[in-house]
mmCIF file of C-alpha atoms and ligand atoms in Angstrom:
data_model
loop_
_atom_site.group_PDB
_atom_site.id
_atom_site.type_symbol
_atom_site.label_atom_id
_atom_site.label_comp_id
_atom_site.label_asym_id
_atom_site.label_seq_id
_atom_site.Cartn_x
_atom_site.Cartn_y
_atom_site.Cartn_z
ATOM 1 C CA VAL M 1 88.652 89.508 135.121
ATOM 2 C CA SER M 2 91.187 87.286 136.830
ATOM 3 C CA GLN M 3 93.791 85.643 134.650
ATOM 4 C CA ALA M 4 93.918 82.539 136.815
ATOM 5 C CA ALA M 5 90.194 81.990 136.292
ATOM 6 C CA GLU M 6 90.779 81.408 132.589
ATOM 7 C CA VAL M 7 92.737 78.718 130.827
ATOM 8 C CA ARG M 8 95.949 80.092 129.363
ATOM 9 C CA THR M 9 95.536 81.079 125.751
ATOM 10 C CA ASP M 10 97.693 79.684 122.940
ATOM 11 C CA LEU M 11 99.145 83.181 122.515
ATOM 12 C CA VAL M 12 100.399 83.243 126.110
ATOM 13 C CA ARG M 13 101.633 79.658 125.892
ATOM 14 C CA ALA M 14 103.589 80.285 122.682
ATOM 15 C CA CYS M 15 105.211 83.362 124.236
ATOM 16 C CA LEU M 16 106.368 81.174 127.124
ATOM 17 C CA ARG M 17 107.485 78.344 124.779
ATOM 18 C CA GLU M 18 104.870 75.990 126.197
ATOM 19 C CA PRO M 19 102.950 73.478 124.018
ATOM 20 C CA VAL M 20 100.082 74.967 121.995
ATOM 21 C CA SER M 21 97.092 73.449 120.187
ATOM 22 C CA ARG M 22 98.200 75.353 117.051
ATOM 23 C CA THR M 23 100.512 78.251 116.292
ATOM 24 C CA PRO M 24 98.822 81.491 117.383
ATOM 25 C CA VAL M 25 98.653 84.367 114.927
ATOM 26 C CA TRP M 26 97.891 88.072 115.086
ATOM 27 C CA PHE M 27 98.927 91.047 112.953
ATOM 28 C CA MET M 28 100.598 94.264 113.984
ATOM 29 C CA ARG M 29 98.299 97.144 112.968
ATOM 30 C CA GLN M 30 95.445 94.686 112.506
ATOM 31 C CA ALA M 31 92.998 97.357 113.689
ATOM 32 C CA GLY M 32 93.193 100.028 111.067
ATOM 33 C CA ARG M 33 92.567 101.300 107.628
ATOM 34 C CA ALA M 34 92.650 97.940 105.848
ATOM 35 C CA LEU M 35 89.258 97.261 107.451
ATOM 36 C CA PRO M 36 86.154 98.953 105.967
ATOM 37 C CA GLU M 37 84.454 98.596 109.353
ATOM 38 C CA TYR M 38 87.359 100.550 110.893
ATOM 39 C CA ARG M 39 87.012 103.361 108.392
ATOM 40 C CA ALA M 40 83.264 103.474 109.100
ATOM 41 C CA THR M 41 83.660 103.492 112.914
ATOM 42 C CA ARG M 42 86.639 105.820 113.026
ATOM 43 C CA GLY M 43 84.954 108.869 111.490
ATOM 44 C CA SER M 44 87.083 111.890 110.666
ATOM 45 C CA GLY M 45 88.135 113.411 114.014
ATOM 46 C CA SER M 46 91.616 113.223 115.512
ATOM 47 C CA ILE M 47 92.713 109.676 116.283
ATOM 48 C CA LEU M 48 93.839 110.854 119.737
ATOM 49 C CA SER M 49 90.256 111.841 120.591
ATOM 50 C CA ALA M 50 89.027 108.496 119.198
ATOM 51 C CA PHE M 51 91.236 106.715 121.776
ATOM 52 C CA GLY M 52 89.498 108.766 124.479
ATOM 53 C CA ASP M 53 86.174 107.063 123.621
ATOM 54 C CA ALA M 54 86.475 103.695 125.372
ATOM 55 C CA ALA M 55 83.422 102.118 123.729
ATOM 56 C CA LEU M 56 84.665 103.081 120.271
ATOM 57 C CA SER M 57 88.218 101.925 121.068
ATOM 58 C CA ALA M 58 86.955 98.580 122.369
ATOM 59 C CA GLU M 59 84.882 98.098 119.227
ATOM 60 C CA VAL M 60 87.857 98.865 116.951
ATOM 61 C CA THR M 61 90.075 96.541 119.024
ATOM 62 C CA LEU M 62 87.591 93.699 118.469
ATOM 63 C CA GLN M 63 86.972 94.235 114.740
ATOM 64 C CA PRO M 64 90.032 92.259 113.557
ATOM 65 C CA VAL M 65 89.196 89.397 115.937
ATOM 66 C CA ARG M 66 85.834 89.005 114.230
ATOM 67 C CA ARG M 67 87.101 89.583 110.706
ATOM 68 C CA TYR M 68 90.352 87.588 110.748
ATOM 69 C CA GLY M 69 89.911 85.003 113.508
ATOM 70 C CA VAL M 70 93.231 85.998 115.076
ATOM 71 C CA ASP M 71 94.366 84.614 118.446
ATOM 72 C CA ALA M 72 94.964 88.039 119.962
ATOM 73 C CA ALA M 73 93.483 91.497 119.972
ATOM 74 C CA ILE M 74 95.852 94.444 120.373
ATOM 75 C CA LEU M 75 94.566 97.456 122.204
ATOM 76 C CA PHE M 76 93.525 100.287 119.881
ATOM 77 C CA SER M 77 95.799 103.066 121.076
ATOM 78 C CA ASP M 78 99.141 104.551 120.015
ATOM 79 C CA ILE M 79 102.706 104.727 121.311
ATOM 80 C CA VAL M 80 102.407 108.504 121.768
ATOM 81 C CA VAL M 81 99.270 108.390 123.964
ATOM 82 C CA PRO M 82 101.169 108.823 127.288
ATOM 83 C CA LEU M 83 103.137 111.801 125.890
ATOM 84 C CA HIS M 84 99.897 113.300 124.619
ATOM 85 C CA ALA M 85 98.150 112.640 127.935
ATOM 86 C CA ILE M 86 100.740 114.560 129.980
ATOM 87 C CA GLY M 87 100.342 117.536 127.665
ATOM 88 C CA PHE M 88 103.637 117.313 125.763
ATOM 89 C CA GLY M 89 101.875 118.605 122.656
ATOM 90 C CA VAL M 90 101.599 115.630 120.303
ATOM 91 C CA ASP M 91 99.206 115.225 117.412
ATOM 92 C CA VAL M 92 98.842 112.360 114.932
ATOM 93 C CA GLU M 93 98.560 113.402 111.290
ATOM 94 C CA PRO M 94 96.716 111.011 108.972
ATOM 95 C CA GLY M 95 99.157 109.287 106.623
ATOM 96 C CA ARG M 96 102.162 110.783 108.421
ATOM 97 C CA GLY M 97 102.067 109.772 112.075
ATOM 98 C CA PRO M 98 102.913 111.570 115.314
ATOM 99 C CA VAL M 99 104.040 115.203 115.157
ATOM 100 C CA VAL M 100 105.249 117.332 118.062
ATOM 101 C CA ALA M 101 104.702 121.101 117.972
ATOM 102 C CA GLU M 102 107.664 121.913 120.241
ATOM 103 C CA PRO M 103 110.220 119.123 119.980
ATOM 104 C CA PHE M 104 112.526 118.186 122.860
ATOM 105 C CA ARG M 105 115.730 120.224 122.502
ATOM 106 C CA SER M 106 117.401 120.949 125.837
ATOM 107 C CA SER M 107 117.361 120.255 129.563
ATOM 108 C CA ALA M 108 114.665 122.944 129.912
ATOM 109 C CA ASP M 109 112.312 120.533 128.114
ATOM 110 C CA LEU M 110 112.654 117.933 130.876
ATOM 111 C CA ALA M 111 110.168 120.017 132.881
ATOM 112 C CA ARG M 112 107.555 119.245 130.200
ATOM 113 C CA LEU M 113 107.931 115.515 130.896
ATOM 114 C CA ARG M 114 106.118 115.113 134.175
ATOM 115 C CA PRO M 115 105.318 111.575 135.436
ATOM 116 C CA PHE M 116 102.450 109.811 133.664
ATOM 117 C CA GLU M 117 99.586 108.797 135.965
ATOM 118 C CA PRO M 118 97.380 106.483 133.886
ATOM 119 C CA ALA M 119 94.367 106.534 136.218
ATOM 120 C CA VAL M 120 94.265 110.341 136.114
ATOM 121 C CA ASP M 121 95.799 111.245 132.756
ATOM 122 C CA ALA M 122 94.316 108.498 130.559
ATOM 123 C CA PRO M 123 91.591 106.576 132.419
ATOM 124 C CA TYR M 124 90.034 105.610 129.070
ATOM 125 C CA VAL M 125 92.864 103.104 128.458
ATOM 126 C CA ALA M 126 92.028 100.870 131.435
ATOM 127 C CA GLU M 127 88.346 101.314 130.649
ATOM 128 C CA THR M 128 88.918 100.067 127.086
ATOM 129 C CA VAL M 129 90.935 97.098 128.366
ATOM 130 C CA GLY M 130 88.084 96.160 130.717
ATOM 131 C CA LEU M 131 85.453 96.372 127.957
ATOM 132 C CA VAL M 132 87.543 94.237 125.598
ATOM 133 C CA ARG M 133 88.318 91.582 128.229
ATOM 134 C CA ARG M 134 84.628 91.271 129.029
ATOM 135 C CA GLU M 135 83.862 90.613 125.344
ATOM 136 C CA LEU M 136 86.719 88.129 124.958
ATOM 137 C CA ALA M 137 86.077 86.172 128.168
ATOM 138 C CA GLY M 138 86.142 82.443 127.481
ATOM 139 C CA SER M 139 86.994 82.910 123.778
ATOM 140 C CA GLY M 140 90.638 81.798 123.956
ATOM 141 C CA VAL M 141 91.593 85.124 122.365
ATOM 142 C CA ALA M 142 94.186 87.112 124.338
ATOM 143 C CA LEU M 143 94.385 90.880 124.713
ATOM 144 C CA ILE M 144 97.811 92.398 124.077
ATOM 145 C CA GLY M 145 98.697 95.756 125.619
ATOM 146 C CA PHE M 146 101.639 97.813 124.396
ATOM 147 C CA ALA M 147 103.907 100.807 124.780
ATOM 148 C CA GLY M 148 106.571 102.496 122.710
ATOM 149 C CA ALA M 149 110.133 101.725 123.746
ATOM 150 C CA PRO M 150 112.033 104.789 125.025
ATOM 151 C CA PHE M 151 114.267 105.140 121.940
ATOM 152 C CA THR M 152 111.366 105.145 119.467
ATOM 153 C CA VAL M 153 109.224 107.525 121.552
ATOM 154 C CA ALA M 154 112.273 109.786 122.054
ATOM 155 C CA SER M 155 112.765 109.854 118.295
ATOM 156 C CA TYR M 156 109.301 111.428 117.858
ATOM 157 C CA ALA M 157 109.836 113.806 120.801
ATOM 158 C CA ILE M 158 113.185 115.012 119.420
ATOM 159 C CA GLU M 159 112.625 114.922 115.643
ATOM 160 C CA GLY M 160 109.110 116.340 115.993
ATOM 161 C CA GLY M 161 107.802 113.836 113.448
ATOM 162 C CA PRO M 162 108.825 110.864 111.345
ATOM 163 C CA SER M 163 112.467 110.833 110.253
ATOM 164 C CA ARG M 164 114.592 108.925 107.780
ATOM 165 C CA THR M 165 118.012 109.799 109.220
ATOM 166 C CA PHE M 166 117.303 110.301 112.953
ATOM 167 C CA ALA M 167 119.962 113.016 112.747
ATOM 168 C CA LYS M 168 118.627 115.124 115.635
ATOM 169 C CA VAL M 169 118.223 112.084 117.884
ATOM 170 C CA LYS M 170 121.758 110.922 117.175
ATOM 171 C CA ALA M 171 123.189 114.425 117.629
ATOM 172 C CA LEU M 172 121.543 114.622 121.050
ATOM 173 C CA MET M 173 122.443 111.125 122.266
ATOM 174 C CA HIS M 174 126.092 111.421 121.259
ATOM 175 C CA GLY M 175 126.435 115.138 121.971
ATOM 176 C CA ASP M 176 124.775 115.224 125.377
ATOM 177 C CA PRO M 177 124.566 111.661 126.711
ATOM 178 C CA GLU M 178 123.633 112.878 130.182
ATOM 179 C CA LEU M 179 120.526 114.639 128.859
ATOM 180 C CA TRP M 180 119.732 111.630 126.645
ATOM 181 C CA PHE M 181 119.786 109.304 129.655
ATOM 182 C CA GLN M 182 117.590 111.686 131.671
ATOM 183 C CA LEU M 183 115.102 111.800 128.797
ATOM 184 C CA THR M 184 115.005 108.042 128.223
ATOM 185 C CA GLU M 185 114.776 107.364 131.963
ATOM 186 C CA ARG M 186 111.602 109.462 132.070
ATOM 187 C CA LEU M 187 110.187 107.805 128.970
ATOM 188 C CA ALA M 188 110.944 104.391 130.504
ATOM 189 C CA ALA M 189 109.043 105.369 133.662
ATOM 190 C CA MET M 190 106.089 106.467 131.514
ATOM 191 C CA ALA M 191 106.098 103.162 129.631
ATOM 192 C CA VAL M 192 106.257 101.206 132.899
ATOM 193 C CA ALA M 193 103.300 103.153 134.313
ATOM 194 C CA SER M 194 101.314 102.682 131.109
ATOM 195 C CA LEU M 195 102.010 98.944 130.831
ATOM 196 C CA ARG M 196 101.337 98.300 134.527
ATOM 197 C CA ALA M 197 97.946 100.004 134.201
ATOM 198 C CA GLN M 198 97.077 97.972 131.084
ATOM 199 C CA ILE M 199 98.126 94.707 132.739
ATOM 200 C CA GLN M 200 96.294 95.478 135.968
ATOM 201 C CA ALA M 201 93.167 96.220 133.907
ATOM 202 C CA GLY M 202 93.457 92.818 132.173
ATOM 203 C CA ALA M 203 96.016 92.821 129.323
ATOM 204 C CA GLN M 204 97.418 89.262 129.115
ATOM 205 C CA ALA M 205 100.643 89.997 127.218
ATOM 206 C CA VAL M 206 102.435 93.194 126.242
ATOM 207 C CA GLN M 207 104.504 94.297 123.283
ATOM 208 C CA LEU M 208 107.169 96.968 123.451
ATOM 209 C CA PHE M 209 107.429 98.656 120.041
ATOM 210 C CA ASP M 210 110.956 99.860 119.309
ATOM 211 C CA SER M 211 109.989 100.354 115.695
ATOM 212 C CA TRP M 212 112.907 102.576 114.680
ATOM 213 C CA ALA M 213 115.698 100.859 116.676
ATOM 214 C CA GLY M 214 117.041 99.513 113.382
ATOM 215 C CA SER M 215 118.475 102.972 112.689
ATOM 216 C CA LEU M 216 121.081 102.306 115.396
ATOM 217 C CA ALA M 217 124.413 100.496 115.066
ATOM 218 C CA PRO M 218 124.814 97.666 117.585
ATOM 219 C CA ALA M 219 127.185 99.697 119.786
ATOM 220 C CA GLU M 220 124.751 102.637 119.765
ATOM 221 C CA TYR M 221 121.837 100.363 120.592
ATOM 222 C CA ALA M 222 123.791 98.780 123.456
ATOM 223 C CA ARG M 223 124.779 102.108 124.954
ATOM 224 C CA PHE M 224 121.814 104.367 124.244
ATOM 225 C CA ALA M 225 118.663 102.239 123.792
ATOM 226 C CA LEU M 226 119.144 98.975 125.649
ATOM 227 C CA PRO M 227 119.364 100.316 129.245
ATOM 228 C CA ALA M 228 116.002 102.104 129.160
ATOM 229 C CA THR M 229 114.358 99.209 127.307
ATOM 230 C CA ARG M 230 115.640 96.809 129.944
ATOM 231 C CA ALA M 231 114.336 99.159 132.648
ATOM 232 C CA VAL M 232 110.841 98.966 131.136
ATOM 233 C CA LEU M 233 110.895 95.165 131.053
ATOM 234 C CA ASP M 234 112.324 94.991 134.591
ATOM 235 C CA GLY M 235 109.642 97.415 135.762
ATOM 236 C CA ILE M 236 106.809 95.041 134.836
ATOM 237 C CA ALA M 237 108.511 91.682 135.464
ATOM 238 C CA ASP M 238 106.735 91.187 138.817
ATOM 239 C CA LEU M 239 103.343 91.199 137.054
ATOM 240 C CA GLY M 240 104.167 87.931 135.290
ATOM 241 C CA VAL M 241 102.719 88.577 131.832
ATOM 242 C CA PRO M 242 104.696 87.625 128.705
ATOM 243 C CA THR M 243 106.596 90.419 126.995
ATOM 244 C CA ILE M 244 107.406 90.885 123.298
ATOM 245 C CA LEU M 245 110.142 93.270 122.075
ATOM 246 C CA PHE M 246 109.870 94.283 118.413
ATOM 247 C CA GLY M 247 111.693 96.546 115.992
ATOM 248 C CA VAL M 248 112.182 96.966 112.239
ATOM 249 C CA GLY M 249 115.538 96.490 110.508
ATOM 250 C CA THR M 250 116.991 94.938 113.649
ATOM 251 C CA GLY M 251 118.805 91.948 112.125
ATOM 252 C CA GLU M 252 122.119 93.076 113.620
ATOM 253 C CA LEU M 253 120.467 93.862 116.984
ATOM 254 C CA LEU M 254 118.520 90.671 117.685
ATOM 255 C CA ALA M 255 120.947 89.249 120.253
ATOM 256 C CA LEU M 256 121.130 92.588 122.070
ATOM 257 C CA MET M 257 117.348 92.882 122.066
ATOM 258 C CA ALA M 258 117.104 89.389 123.539
ATOM 259 C CA SER M 259 119.505 90.484 126.281
ATOM 260 C CA ALA M 260 117.011 93.173 127.356
ATOM 261 C CA GLY M 261 114.963 90.299 128.787
ATOM 262 C CA PRO M 262 111.721 89.922 126.776
ATOM 263 C CA ASP M 263 110.029 86.517 126.553
ATOM 264 C CA VAL M 264 109.601 86.990 122.807
ATOM 265 C CA VAL M 265 111.762 88.707 120.206
ATOM 266 C CA GLY M 266 109.808 90.161 117.263
ATOM 267 C CA VAL M 267 111.581 89.796 113.906
ATOM 268 C CA ASP M 268 110.920 91.752 110.717
ATOM 269 C CA TRP M 269 110.777 90.042 107.295
ATOM 270 C CA ARG M 270 114.475 90.521 106.495
ATOM 271 C CA VAL M 271 115.826 87.724 108.694
ATOM 272 C CA PRO M 272 114.436 84.165 108.303
ATOM 273 C CA LEU M 273 113.310 82.772 111.646
ATOM 274 C CA ASP M 274 115.832 79.910 111.665
ATOM 275 C CA GLU M 275 118.619 82.487 111.300
ATOM 276 C CA ALA M 276 116.921 84.704 113.922
ATOM 277 C CA ARG M 277 116.945 81.681 116.233
ATOM 278 C CA ARG M 278 120.715 81.351 115.785
ATOM 279 C CA ARG M 279 121.149 85.027 116.682
ATOM 280 C CA VAL M 280 118.733 85.068 119.641
ATOM 281 C CA GLY M 281 119.523 81.666 121.169
ATOM 282 C CA GLY M 282 117.117 79.183 122.702
ATOM 283 C CA GLY M 283 115.821 81.204 125.636
ATOM 284 C CA HIS M 284 113.171 83.249 123.813
ATOM 285 C CA ALA M 285 110.140 82.680 121.639
ATOM 286 C CA LEU M 286 110.121 84.350 118.209
ATOM 287 C CA GLN M 287 107.379 86.428 116.605
ATOM 288 C CA GLY M 288 107.021 87.091 112.879
ATOM 289 C CA ASN M 289 107.653 87.457 110.060
ATOM 290 C CA LEU M 290 105.666 87.468 106.817
ATOM 291 C CA ASP M 291 106.518 90.505 104.664
ATOM 292 C CA PRO M 292 103.443 92.808 104.849
ATOM 293 C CA ALA M 293 104.078 93.959 101.273
ATOM 294 C CA LEU M 294 103.747 90.367 100.013
ATOM 295 C CA CYS M 295 100.178 90.331 101.325
ATOM 296 C CA LEU M 296 99.283 92.480 98.310
ATOM 297 C CA ALA M 297 100.389 89.677 95.947
ATOM 298 C CA PRO M 298 98.049 86.935 94.630
ATOM 299 C CA TRP M 299 97.010 84.322 97.194
ATOM 300 C CA PRO M 300 99.327 81.479 96.000
ATOM 301 C CA VAL M 301 102.314 83.782 96.629
ATOM 302 C CA VAL M 302 101.046 84.694 100.106
ATOM 303 C CA ALA M 303 100.320 81.032 100.920
ATOM 304 C CA ASP M 304 103.845 79.929 99.887
ATOM 305 C CA ALA M 305 105.441 82.778 101.830
ATOM 306 C CA SER M 306 103.355 81.913 104.932
ATOM 307 C CA ARG M 307 104.436 78.271 104.670
ATOM 308 C CA ALA M 308 108.060 79.386 104.371
ATOM 309 C CA VAL M 309 107.685 81.315 107.650
ATOM 310 C CA LEU M 310 106.204 78.250 109.364
ATOM 311 C CA ALA M 311 108.975 76.020 107.983
ATOM 312 C CA ALA M 312 111.705 78.389 109.204
ATOM 313 C CA ALA M 313 110.050 78.560 112.637
ATOM 314 C CA ALA M 314 109.899 74.762 112.807
ATOM 315 C CA ALA M 315 113.517 74.468 111.615
ATOM 316 C CA ALA M 316 114.486 76.930 114.320
ATOM 317 C CA ASP M 317 113.580 74.670 117.226
ATOM 318 C CA GLY M 318 112.491 71.385 115.695
ATOM 319 C CA THR M 319 108.823 71.737 116.636
ATOM 320 C CA GLY M 320 107.559 75.232 115.869
ATOM 321 C CA THR M 321 106.569 75.790 119.491
ATOM 322 C CA GLY M 322 107.742 79.137 120.761
ATOM 323 C CA HIS M 323 106.498 80.798 117.571
ATOM 324 C CA VAL M 324 103.882 83.543 117.354
ATOM 325 C CA PHE M 325 102.980 84.051 113.695
ATOM 326 C CA ASN M 326 102.776 87.705 112.661
ATOM 327 C CA LEU M 327 103.798 90.013 109.860
ATOM 328 C CA GLY M 328 107.303 91.473 109.848
ATOM 329 C CA HIS M 329 105.725 94.917 110.427
ATOM 330 C CA GLY M 330 102.245 96.421 110.329
ATOM 331 C CA VAL M 331 99.378 95.624 107.943
ATOM 332 C CA LEU M 332 99.508 97.986 104.957
ATOM 333 C CA PRO M 333 96.262 99.957 104.473
ATOM 334 C CA GLU M 334 95.883 98.619 100.880
ATOM 335 C CA THR M 335 95.747 94.982 102.079
ATOM 336 C CA ASP M 336 92.720 92.870 101.119
ATOM 337 C CA PRO M 337 91.230 91.733 104.465
ATOM 338 C CA GLY M 338 90.278 88.416 102.847
ATOM 339 C CA ILE M 339 93.962 87.604 102.321
ATOM 340 C CA LEU M 340 94.720 88.090 106.025
ATOM 341 C CA ALA M 341 91.756 85.913 107.026
ATOM 342 C CA ALA M 342 93.127 83.217 104.699
ATOM 343 C CA VAL M 343 96.595 83.500 106.273
ATOM 344 C CA VAL M 344 95.093 82.905 109.726
ATOM 345 C CA GLU M 345 93.248 79.839 108.436
ATOM 346 C CA LEU M 346 96.376 78.471 106.762
ATOM 347 C CA VAL M 347 98.519 78.921 109.882
ATOM 348 C CA HIS M 348 95.882 77.291 112.083
ATOM 349 C CA ASN M 349 95.280 74.365 109.708
ATOM 350 C CA GLU M 350 98.914 73.610 109.008
ATOM 351 C CA THR M 351 100.064 73.768 112.617
ATOM 352 C CA ALA M 352 97.116 71.980 114.306
ATOM 353 C CA ARG M 353 98.496 69.468 116.789
ATOM 354 C CA ALA M 354 96.706 66.279 117.726
HETATM 355 O O1 LIG T 1 96.020 97.302 115.408
HETATM 356 C C1 LIG T 1 96.951 97.800 116.069
HETATM 357 O O2 LIG T 1 98.144 97.541 115.826
HETATM 358 C C2 LIG T 1 96.606 98.616 117.309
HETATM 359 C C3 LIG T 1 96.757 99.991 117.283
HETATM 360 C C4 LIG T 1 98.063 100.726 117.079
HETATM 361 C C5 LIG T 1 98.089 102.038 116.514
HETATM 362 N N1 LIG T 1 99.358 102.507 116.603
HETATM 363 C C6 LIG T 1 96.902 102.751 116.002
HETATM 364 C C7 LIG T 1 97.112 103.727 114.917
HETATM 365 C C8 LIG T 1 99.373 100.412 117.451
HETATM 366 C C9 LIG T 1 99.922 99.140 118.074
HETATM 367 C C10 LIG T 1 100.182 101.547 117.159
HETATM 368 C C11 LIG T 1 101.617 101.634 117.478
HETATM 369 C C12 LIG T 1 102.448 102.625 116.794
HETATM 370 N N2 LIG T 1 102.172 103.931 116.531
HETATM 371 C C13 LIG T 1 103.769 102.374 116.350
HETATM 372 C C14 LIG T 1 104.477 101.072 116.503
HETATM 373 C C15 LIG T 1 104.028 100.135 115.434
HETATM 374 C C16 LIG T 1 104.736 100.314 114.124
HETATM 375 O O3 LIG T 1 104.039 100.525 113.129
HETATM 376 O O4 LIG T 1 105.958 100.232 114.114
HETATM 377 C C17 LIG T 1 104.266 103.550 115.781
HETATM 378 C C18 LIG T 1 105.617 103.747 115.124
HETATM 379 C C19 LIG T 1 103.242 104.536 115.901
HETATM 380 C C20 LIG T 1 103.266 105.945 115.459
HETATM 381 C C21 LIG T 1 102.227 106.134 114.406
HETATM 382 N N3 LIG T 1 100.892 106.353 114.688
HETATM 383 C C22 LIG T 1 102.387 106.073 113.012
HETATM 384 C C23 LIG T 1 103.696 105.871 112.292
HETATM 385 C C24 LIG T 1 101.107 106.241 112.447
HETATM 386 C C25 LIG T 1 100.767 106.101 110.985
HETATM 387 C C26 LIG T 1 100.307 107.244 110.236
HETATM 388 C C27 LIG T 1 99.369 106.761 109.140
HETATM 389 O O5 LIG T 1 98.285 107.327 109.065
HETATM 390 O O6 LIG T 1 99.718 105.805 108.434
HETATM 391 C C28 LIG T 1 100.194 106.424 113.506
HETATM 392 C C29 LIG T 1 98.729 106.634 113.391
HETATM 393 C C30 LIG T 1 97.896 105.441 113.729
HETATM 394 N N4 LIG T 1 98.028 104.732 114.893
HETATM 395 C C31 LIG T 1 96.841 104.882 112.954
HETATM 396 C C32 LIG T 1 96.337 103.805 113.702
HETATM 397 C C33 LIG T 1 95.189 102.895 113.342
HETATM 398 C C34 LIG T 1 96.343 105.358 111.573
HETATM 399 C C35 LIG T 1 95.760 106.709 111.578
HETATM 400 C C36 LIG T 1 94.249 106.887 111.584
HETATM 401 O O7 LIG T 1 93.414 105.964 111.467
HETATM 402 O O8 LIG T 1 93.902 108.076 111.699
#
């Protein structure tokens, strides 16, 4: 499916700070356990084998488009899929997340990080992208591809699972910077390969998830995370699709993240978008930032909070263009899908332009 053959979607236009018919909206983790149809389709096997079934993955990718009326689908996959596909030994535990049987410890482990070849190692990803694009053709709904940023993927590879302190990651990056840079260089190359394959198969925008970057002080982020993140964005720049860089707890990092070169900076719920605009400057669109926890409150609370996000986005640049409405992090599994559908309707109605 050629991108030129289709009119640019509002999602792509907002990312590029071009005029839109209304503010586009999608939700991180929109495909997932909040949806009964997801739970029914997903079954009980490993989620990594579910990704290997392109028809199933395409169906799950499309479920939130039908249910919520969002302006973008995000590919049903995970940030650890490339690591898994090269045989690094990753599993995803329900309710916990990625776990690594033999975490990355020393230079000997570099040999376990061979280059990722998407067409050979994970052909189901491009196949899923193709199936989804065929379904979405002419709908005005964009397909977003994604990858994990090197720091966040490294944190799983080194910690072996989720972490609150990131103590092992920090010990390695400060204690053996040379090894850290070798590791993150390889993870950057894997992310570039993965994103290029998704874009070439038809993804119309991509998001780089640096979910745990907020654990870093600005100086640490600048030295240890930013170079590899910038390398990923540079490595796909020639393909000309909009890029979104997102992390949680990144209020003090927003300007540095902007300097990595994404079109869009994703903001969590802790920093109002007008303040985020001051930190990021005028050269980037903003994505966010309704608190996902608030979506469990009664509708009037959610409606007011959604309007506050729209008002802060409009205050940020006078018009509200250059805003992609989203949550500040992923949909919580306990969320009532009806509330999210109502948020989409509210955002569309209140930002409709003549
Ligand atoms: O709708 C979507 O957002 C698309 C699919 C998607 C998944 N993972 C599917 C998934 C996306 C974009 C991701 C990215 C991802 N994976 C991130 C970045 C986003 C973020 O939340 O910050 C991270 C940190 C991961 C690692 C990961 N994978 C975690 C922390 C978990 C959660 C564990 C749990 O069960 O709550 C996973 C598993 C996972 N990835 C699920 C889904 C739908 C749930 C598990 C299941 O259904 O078995």
